[in-house]
Every structure is written in C-alpha cells, then in structure tokens.
Short mmCIF file of C-alpha atoms in Angstrom, two decimals:
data_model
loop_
_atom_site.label_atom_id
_atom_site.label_comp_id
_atom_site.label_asym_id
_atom_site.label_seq_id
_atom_site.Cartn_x
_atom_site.Cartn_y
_atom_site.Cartn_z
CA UNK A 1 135.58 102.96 3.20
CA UNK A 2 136.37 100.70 6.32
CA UNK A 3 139.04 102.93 7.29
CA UNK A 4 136.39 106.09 7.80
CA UNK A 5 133.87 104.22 9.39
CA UNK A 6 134.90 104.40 13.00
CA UNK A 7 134.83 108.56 12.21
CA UNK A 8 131.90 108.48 10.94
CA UNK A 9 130.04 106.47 13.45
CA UNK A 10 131.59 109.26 15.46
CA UNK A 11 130.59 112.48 13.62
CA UNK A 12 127.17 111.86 12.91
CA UNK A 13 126.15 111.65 16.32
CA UNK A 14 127.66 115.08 17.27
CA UNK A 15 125.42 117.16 14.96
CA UNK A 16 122.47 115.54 16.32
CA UNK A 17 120.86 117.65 19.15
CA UNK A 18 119.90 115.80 22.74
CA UNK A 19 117.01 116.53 24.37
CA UNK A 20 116.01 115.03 28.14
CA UNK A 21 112.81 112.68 27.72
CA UNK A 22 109.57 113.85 28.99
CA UNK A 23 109.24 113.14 33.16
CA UNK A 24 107.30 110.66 34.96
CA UNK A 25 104.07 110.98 34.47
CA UNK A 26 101.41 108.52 36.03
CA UNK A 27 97.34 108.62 36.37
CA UNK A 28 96.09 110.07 33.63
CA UNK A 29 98.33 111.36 31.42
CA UNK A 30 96.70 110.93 27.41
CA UNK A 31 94.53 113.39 25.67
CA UNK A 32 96.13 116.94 27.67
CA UNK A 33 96.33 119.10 24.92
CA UNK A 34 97.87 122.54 25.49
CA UNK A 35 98.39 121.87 29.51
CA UNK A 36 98.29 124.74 31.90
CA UNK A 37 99.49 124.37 35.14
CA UNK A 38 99.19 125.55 38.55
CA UNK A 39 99.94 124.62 42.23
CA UNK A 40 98.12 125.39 45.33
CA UNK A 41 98.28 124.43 48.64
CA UNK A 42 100.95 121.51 47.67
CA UNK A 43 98.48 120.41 45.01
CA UNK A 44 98.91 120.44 41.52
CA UNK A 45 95.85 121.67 38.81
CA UNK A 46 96.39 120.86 35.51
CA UNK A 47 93.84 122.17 33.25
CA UNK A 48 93.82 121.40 28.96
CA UNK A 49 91.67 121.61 26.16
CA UNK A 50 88.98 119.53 25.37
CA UNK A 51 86.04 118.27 27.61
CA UNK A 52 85.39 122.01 28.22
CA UNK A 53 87.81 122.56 29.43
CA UNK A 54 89.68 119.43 31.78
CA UNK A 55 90.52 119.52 35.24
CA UNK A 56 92.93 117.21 36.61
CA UNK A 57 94.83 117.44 40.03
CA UNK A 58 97.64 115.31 41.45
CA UNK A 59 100.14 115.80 44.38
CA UNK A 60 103.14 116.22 42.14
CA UNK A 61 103.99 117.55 38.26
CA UNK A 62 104.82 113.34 38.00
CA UNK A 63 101.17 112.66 39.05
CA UNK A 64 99.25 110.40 39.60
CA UNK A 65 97.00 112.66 37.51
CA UNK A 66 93.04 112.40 38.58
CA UNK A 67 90.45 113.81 36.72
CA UNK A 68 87.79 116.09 38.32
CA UNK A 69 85.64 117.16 35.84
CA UNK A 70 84.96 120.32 33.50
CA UNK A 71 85.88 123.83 33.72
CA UNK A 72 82.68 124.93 32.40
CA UNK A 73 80.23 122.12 32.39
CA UNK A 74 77.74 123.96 30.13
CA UNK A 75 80.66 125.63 27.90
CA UNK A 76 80.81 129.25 27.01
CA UNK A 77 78.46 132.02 27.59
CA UNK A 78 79.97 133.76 24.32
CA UNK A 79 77.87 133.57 21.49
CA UNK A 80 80.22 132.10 18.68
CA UNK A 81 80.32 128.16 17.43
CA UNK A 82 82.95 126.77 19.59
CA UNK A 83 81.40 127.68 22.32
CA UNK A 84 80.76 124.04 23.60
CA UNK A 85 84.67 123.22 22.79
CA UNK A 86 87.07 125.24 24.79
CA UNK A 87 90.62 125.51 23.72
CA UNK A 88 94.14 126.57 25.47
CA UNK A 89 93.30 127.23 28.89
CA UNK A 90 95.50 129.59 30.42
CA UNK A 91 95.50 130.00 34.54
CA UNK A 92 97.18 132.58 36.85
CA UNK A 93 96.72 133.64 39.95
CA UNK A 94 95.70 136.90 40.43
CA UNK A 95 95.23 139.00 44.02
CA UNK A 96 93.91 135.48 45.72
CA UNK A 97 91.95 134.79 42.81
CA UNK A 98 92.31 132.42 40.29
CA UNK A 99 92.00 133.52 36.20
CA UNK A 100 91.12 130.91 33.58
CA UNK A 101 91.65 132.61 30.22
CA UNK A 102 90.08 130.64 27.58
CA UNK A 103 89.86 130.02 23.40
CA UNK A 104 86.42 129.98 21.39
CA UNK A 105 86.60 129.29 18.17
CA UNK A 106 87.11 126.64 15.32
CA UNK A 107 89.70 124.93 13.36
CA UNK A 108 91.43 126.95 10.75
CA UNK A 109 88.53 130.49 11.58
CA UNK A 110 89.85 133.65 12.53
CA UNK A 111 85.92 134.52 14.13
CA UNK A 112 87.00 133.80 17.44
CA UNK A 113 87.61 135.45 21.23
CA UNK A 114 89.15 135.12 24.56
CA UNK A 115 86.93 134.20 26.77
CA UNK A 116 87.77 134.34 30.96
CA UNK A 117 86.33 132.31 34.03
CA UNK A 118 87.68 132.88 37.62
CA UNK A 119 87.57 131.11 41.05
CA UNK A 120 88.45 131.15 44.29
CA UNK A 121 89.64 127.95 44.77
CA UNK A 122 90.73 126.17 41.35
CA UNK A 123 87.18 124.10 41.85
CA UNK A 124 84.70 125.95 41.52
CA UNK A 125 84.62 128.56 38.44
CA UNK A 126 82.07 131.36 36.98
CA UNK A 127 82.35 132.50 33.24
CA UNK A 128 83.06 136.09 32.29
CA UNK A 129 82.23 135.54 28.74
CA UNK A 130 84.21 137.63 26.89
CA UNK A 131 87.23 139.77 27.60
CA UNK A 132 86.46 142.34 24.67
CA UNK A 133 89.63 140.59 22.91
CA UNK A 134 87.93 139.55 19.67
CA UNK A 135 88.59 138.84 16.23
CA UNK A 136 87.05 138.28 12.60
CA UNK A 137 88.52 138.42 8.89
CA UNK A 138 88.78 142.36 9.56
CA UNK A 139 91.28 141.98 12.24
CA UNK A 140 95.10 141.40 11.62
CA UNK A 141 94.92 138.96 14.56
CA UNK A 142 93.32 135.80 15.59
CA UNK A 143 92.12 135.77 19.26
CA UNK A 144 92.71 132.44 20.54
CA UNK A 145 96.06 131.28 22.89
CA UNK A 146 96.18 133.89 25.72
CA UNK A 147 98.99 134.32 28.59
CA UNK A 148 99.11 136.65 31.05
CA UNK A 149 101.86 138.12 32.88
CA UNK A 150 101.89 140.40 35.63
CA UNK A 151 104.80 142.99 35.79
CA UNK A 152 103.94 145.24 39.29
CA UNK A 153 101.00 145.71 38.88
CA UNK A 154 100.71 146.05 34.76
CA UNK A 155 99.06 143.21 33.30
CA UNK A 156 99.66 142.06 29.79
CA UNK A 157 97.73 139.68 27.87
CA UNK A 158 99.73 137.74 24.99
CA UNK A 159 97.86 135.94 22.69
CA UNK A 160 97.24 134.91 18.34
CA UNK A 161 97.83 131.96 15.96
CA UNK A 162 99.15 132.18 12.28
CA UNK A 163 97.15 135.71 11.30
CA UNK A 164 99.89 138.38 11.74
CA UNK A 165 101.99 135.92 14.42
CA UNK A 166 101.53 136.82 18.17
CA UNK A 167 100.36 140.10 19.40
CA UNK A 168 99.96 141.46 23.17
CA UNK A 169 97.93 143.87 24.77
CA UNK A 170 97.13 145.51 28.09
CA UNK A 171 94.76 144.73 30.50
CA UNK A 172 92.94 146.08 33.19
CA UNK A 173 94.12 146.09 36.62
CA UNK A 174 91.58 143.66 37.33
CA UNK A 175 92.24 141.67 34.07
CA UNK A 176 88.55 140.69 33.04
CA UNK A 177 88.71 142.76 30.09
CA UNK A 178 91.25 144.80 27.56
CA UNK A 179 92.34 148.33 28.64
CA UNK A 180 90.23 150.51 26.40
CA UNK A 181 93.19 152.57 25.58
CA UNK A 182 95.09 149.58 24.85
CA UNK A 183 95.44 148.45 20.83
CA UNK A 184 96.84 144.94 20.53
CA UNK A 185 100.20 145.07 18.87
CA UNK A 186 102.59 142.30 17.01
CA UNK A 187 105.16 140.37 19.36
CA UNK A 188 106.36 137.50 16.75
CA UNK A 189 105.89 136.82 13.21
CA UNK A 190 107.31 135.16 10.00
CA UNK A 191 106.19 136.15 6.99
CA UNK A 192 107.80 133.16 5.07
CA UNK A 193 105.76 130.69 7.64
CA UNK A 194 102.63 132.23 9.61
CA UNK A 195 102.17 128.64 11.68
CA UNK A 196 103.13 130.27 15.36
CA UNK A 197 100.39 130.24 18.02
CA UNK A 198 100.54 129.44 22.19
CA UNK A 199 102.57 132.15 23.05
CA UNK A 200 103.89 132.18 27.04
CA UNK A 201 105.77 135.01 28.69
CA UNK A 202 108.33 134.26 31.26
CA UNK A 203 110.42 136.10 33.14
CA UNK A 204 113.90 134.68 34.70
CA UNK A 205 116.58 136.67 35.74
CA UNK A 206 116.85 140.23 33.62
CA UNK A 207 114.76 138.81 30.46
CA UNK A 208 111.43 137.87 29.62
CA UNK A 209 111.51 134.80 27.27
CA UNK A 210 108.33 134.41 24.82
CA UNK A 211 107.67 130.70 24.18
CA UNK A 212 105.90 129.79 21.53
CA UNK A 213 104.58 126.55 19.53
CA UNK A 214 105.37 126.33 15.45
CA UNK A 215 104.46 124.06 12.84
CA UNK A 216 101.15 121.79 12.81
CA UNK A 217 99.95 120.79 16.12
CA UNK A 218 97.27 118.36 14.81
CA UNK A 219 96.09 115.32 12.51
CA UNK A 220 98.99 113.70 12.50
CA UNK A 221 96.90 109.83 12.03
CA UNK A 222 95.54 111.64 9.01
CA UNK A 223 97.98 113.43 7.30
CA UNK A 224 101.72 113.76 8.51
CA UNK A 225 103.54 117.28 7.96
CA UNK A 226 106.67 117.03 6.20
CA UNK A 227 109.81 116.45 8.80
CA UNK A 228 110.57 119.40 10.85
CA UNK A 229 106.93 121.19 10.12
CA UNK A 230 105.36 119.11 13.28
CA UNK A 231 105.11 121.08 16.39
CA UNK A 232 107.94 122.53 18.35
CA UNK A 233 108.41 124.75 20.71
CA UNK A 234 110.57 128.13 20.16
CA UNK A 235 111.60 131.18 22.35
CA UNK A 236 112.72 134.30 21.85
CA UNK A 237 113.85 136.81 24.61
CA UNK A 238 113.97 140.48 25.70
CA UNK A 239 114.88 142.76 28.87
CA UNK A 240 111.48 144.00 28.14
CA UNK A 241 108.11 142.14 28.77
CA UNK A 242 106.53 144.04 25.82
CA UNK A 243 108.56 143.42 23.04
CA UNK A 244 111.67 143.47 21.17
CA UNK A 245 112.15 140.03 21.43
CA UNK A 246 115.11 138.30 19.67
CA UNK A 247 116.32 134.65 18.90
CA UNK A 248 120.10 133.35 20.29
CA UNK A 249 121.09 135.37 17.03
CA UNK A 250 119.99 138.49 17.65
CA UNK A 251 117.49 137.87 14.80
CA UNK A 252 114.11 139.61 15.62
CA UNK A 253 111.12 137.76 16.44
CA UNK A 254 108.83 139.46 14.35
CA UNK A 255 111.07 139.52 11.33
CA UNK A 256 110.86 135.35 11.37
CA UNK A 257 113.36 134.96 14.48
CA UNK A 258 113.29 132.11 17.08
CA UNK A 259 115.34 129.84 18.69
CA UNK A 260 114.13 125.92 18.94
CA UNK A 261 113.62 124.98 22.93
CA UNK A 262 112.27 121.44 22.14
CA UNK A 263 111.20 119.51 18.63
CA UNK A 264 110.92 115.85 18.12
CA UNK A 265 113.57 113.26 19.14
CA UNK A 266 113.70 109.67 20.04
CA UNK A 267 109.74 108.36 20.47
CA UNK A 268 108.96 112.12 21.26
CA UNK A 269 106.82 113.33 18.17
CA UNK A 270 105.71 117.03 17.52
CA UNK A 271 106.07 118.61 21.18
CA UNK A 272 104.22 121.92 21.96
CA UNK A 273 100.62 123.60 23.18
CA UNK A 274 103.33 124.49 25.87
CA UNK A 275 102.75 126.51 29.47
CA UNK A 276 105.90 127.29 31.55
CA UNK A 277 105.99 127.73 35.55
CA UNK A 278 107.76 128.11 38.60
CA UNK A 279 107.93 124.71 40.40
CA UNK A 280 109.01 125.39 44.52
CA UNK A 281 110.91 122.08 44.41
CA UNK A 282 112.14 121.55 41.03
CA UNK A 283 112.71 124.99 39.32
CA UNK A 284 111.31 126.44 36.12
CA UNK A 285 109.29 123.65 34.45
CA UNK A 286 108.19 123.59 30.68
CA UNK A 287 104.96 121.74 30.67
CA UNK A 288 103.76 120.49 26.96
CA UNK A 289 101.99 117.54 24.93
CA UNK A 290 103.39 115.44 22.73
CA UNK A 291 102.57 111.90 20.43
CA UNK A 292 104.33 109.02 21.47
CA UNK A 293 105.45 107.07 18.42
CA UNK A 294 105.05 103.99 19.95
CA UNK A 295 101.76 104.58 21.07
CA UNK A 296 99.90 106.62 17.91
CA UNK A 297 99.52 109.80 16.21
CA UNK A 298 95.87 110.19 17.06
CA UNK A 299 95.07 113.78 18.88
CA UNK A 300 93.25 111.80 21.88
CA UNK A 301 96.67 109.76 22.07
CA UNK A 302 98.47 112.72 22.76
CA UNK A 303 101.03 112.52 26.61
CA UNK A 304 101.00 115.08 28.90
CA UNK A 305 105.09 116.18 29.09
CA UNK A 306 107.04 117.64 31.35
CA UNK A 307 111.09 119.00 31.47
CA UNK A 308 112.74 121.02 33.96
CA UNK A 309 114.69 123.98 32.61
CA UNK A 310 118.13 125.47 32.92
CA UNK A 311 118.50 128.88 32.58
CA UNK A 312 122.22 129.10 33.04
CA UNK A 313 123.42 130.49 29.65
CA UNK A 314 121.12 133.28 29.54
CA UNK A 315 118.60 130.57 27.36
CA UNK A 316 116.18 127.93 28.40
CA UNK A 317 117.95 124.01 27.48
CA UNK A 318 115.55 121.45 28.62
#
C-alpha cells in the first residue's frame, strides 16, 4: 500500500472542485439573507430579507457595510400573513427610478404574492402593494423570488420556489403590475427534486444565464440536510431571455437540467439566496449568503458573500 500512496495523495485532490472564497467583507456583514445589490452614485445599497426589508450601504461591494434602516418600516400594504416579514428583495433601476420587488408569504405556503415599492433615490421608498402576481393552492406556481430584466424596452419578471420550479412573465412597460395578456409560464423545473427558488436573469455576451438557488436554504442549527441537499447555486443558459434554457450538457432546465455555479467548500456552508450584477470596477459579481462553519449554522449567523465572475468559456466559474 506504501507504494500507491504518493498517487493517491495525488488523485484525490484532482476530482475535488475549487472554488475562490467569499471577498472581503467588513461592517456588517451577518444576517443578509438573499442580498440584492445595487450601486449609485459610487455608493453601494445592499438590501436583504428580514427587518422588513434591510438597508445597508457602503462605499465598496467589500464594505464597510452600515445599516440604515427598513425598506418598509410598517411592512406590507398586502393583506396576507407575512406581511410584517418581507422576503427576497429584488432592486433594479428602472427609467431613473428605483424598483424594489418584494416576497409576502410564509414558510413552506404557496398563499403568497409579489409585492413592489419604488424610489427615487434608494432612501426613501412607497409601497405598491401588489403587482397582481399572486398565488394559492390553485395555482401551479408559488409567487415569491422575483427578478426583473429589461430587454429594450420588454420587461420580464422571473420568479417561484419548489411548486412547478421557476416561471416568468411579462410586465408592463412601467413594471408595477403583470401585463394582462401575459400568463406566467415554466422556466426551470425537476420533477425528481422541486427545491429550486431565487431565480436571476443575466445577460453576458449572446446568452442570458438563469441563476438559481437548490436544496434547503434554512435551519441548518436544527436539522442538517443530507450532504449535497444544502443550498447551491445553479445556472442554466439560453440565447433567449424567455426560455429554453439548458445546463453545460445541453440538458433542459425544465426537464431537471442545471449546471452547479457554487456549493459548499472549505468553511463555506450551503451558498445561495443569490443576486448577480454588473460591478464598473470589478466585472460581473455574484452576490450570495452563506454559513460559516466556524462561526454557526444559525439563519441570523448567516455572511453576506461575494465572487467575481468569469465568463470566458461561454459559463459563469467563480
């Protein structure tokens, strides 16, 4: 056996895949679940779930992070429980205003809506209520995680967790509510395992790349998923913003495709809840949370993470 032990100390390695670590992060950096993140005027808004919904600003994606209060400070003006606890902000920019597309609903329901605030500034915000994107038992969908895109002018709302997979729709031209001609239909699914929510549409180069979390995002102190069914974050791409999207084998998306971007390594434990943007100085930046192992598995333990991209084989390698 001695003589095979300098191979195998070799080969094991290899079939282990590397991932960068998470960047600097300083200020506040703990309990950012499902980041969104947007620059203006050199300064960085970072807005996440919890706390209806959490502002924080710093002068770079490293930080230091401050905190500046709520979103909403008296929660939701839609009429469902969850109201008071605001999930997966989502935050574009849209004709010099600023969108805030939001989540009410509770753990494990499928009675829940997208709810939309906007601003002028990133500071100051006014709720929309709803955007007319709803859903109960009835619906093949659950209306929670929304994403817009903008493609000339068409805006498309991506959105869903576990019922059906992810499913898209069309907006408005001003997007405060759906197109009325518009019926949501399915971007990504898996029929063997239905735990896919966050979706995030991208577009670099000729293809739009749909990111997307898998696996169990939560509990972790309490009860521990098997390996591999924590969080991670997937993608699947297409020369089309509104559908046909396909893993790095061709496999379709909604027929249980997708291709792993970033899972757990080292002290990095169930990575997702992810937004992805354009940074002017650093590139395409995949934004995410994550448990430190070192730290705890608690959900108000969770980091605030942060990799640049490299799009340079057609697919996103953090």
């Amino acid at each position: 056996m001695k003589a095979f032990l300098p191979y195998l100390l070799f080969a094991v390695p290899q079939s282990i895949h590397s991932y960068a670590l998470p960047g600097a992060c300083s200020g506040i950096c703990t309990n950012t679940h499902d980041p969104s993140v947007i620059i203006r005027n050199g300064t960085y808004f970072r807005f996440s779930t919890g706390g209806r919904i959490a502002i924080h600003t710093a002068p770079s994606i490293a930080g230091p992070w401050t905190y500046k209060g709520p979103l909403l400070p008296k929660g939701s003006m839609i009429n469902l429980r969850g109201n008071q606890d605001l999930w997966a902000p989502d935050v574009a920019e849209v004709n010099g205003s600023y969108y805030c597309y939001y989540s009410v609903s509770t753990f494990g329901s499928q009675t829940s809506a997208i709810g939309l605030a906007t601003s002028p500034d990133l500071e100051t915000w006014t709720d929309l209520g709803s955007t007319g994107i709803e859903s109960d038992p009835s619906k093949p969908y659950n209306a929670i995680d929304a994403n817009l895109i903008d493609i000339n002018g068409t805006k498309l709302l991506t959105f869903g967790s576990f019922w059906n997979g992810l499913y898209q729709t069309q907006m408005q031209s001003h997007p405060t509510s759906i197109l009325p001609s518009s019926r949501p239909y399915q971007v990504s699914y898996n029929r063997a395992d239905t735990a896919m929510e966050g979706p995030t549409v991208f577009r670099n180069g000729a293809y739009y790349y749909l990111f997307y979390s898998k696996g169990s995002c939560c509990g972790y102190d309490r009860n521990r998923p098997a390996a591999g069914k924590e969080y991670k974050i997937m993608v699947c791409r297409s020369t089309s913003p509104t559908g046909g999207f396909v893993d790095k084998a061709r496999n379709a998306c909604t027929n249980g495709g997708g291709t792993v971007v970033l899972e757990s390594h080292n002290d990095v434990y169930g990575p997702g809840g992810q937004c992805v943007f354009e940074d002017p100085v650093q590139g395409p930046i995949l934004a995410y949370h994550y448990v430190d192992r070192r730290v705890g598995y608690a959900d108000g333990q969770k980091r605030f993470g942060w990799n640049k991209m490299d799009f340079s084989s057609g697919w996103p390698v953090v």
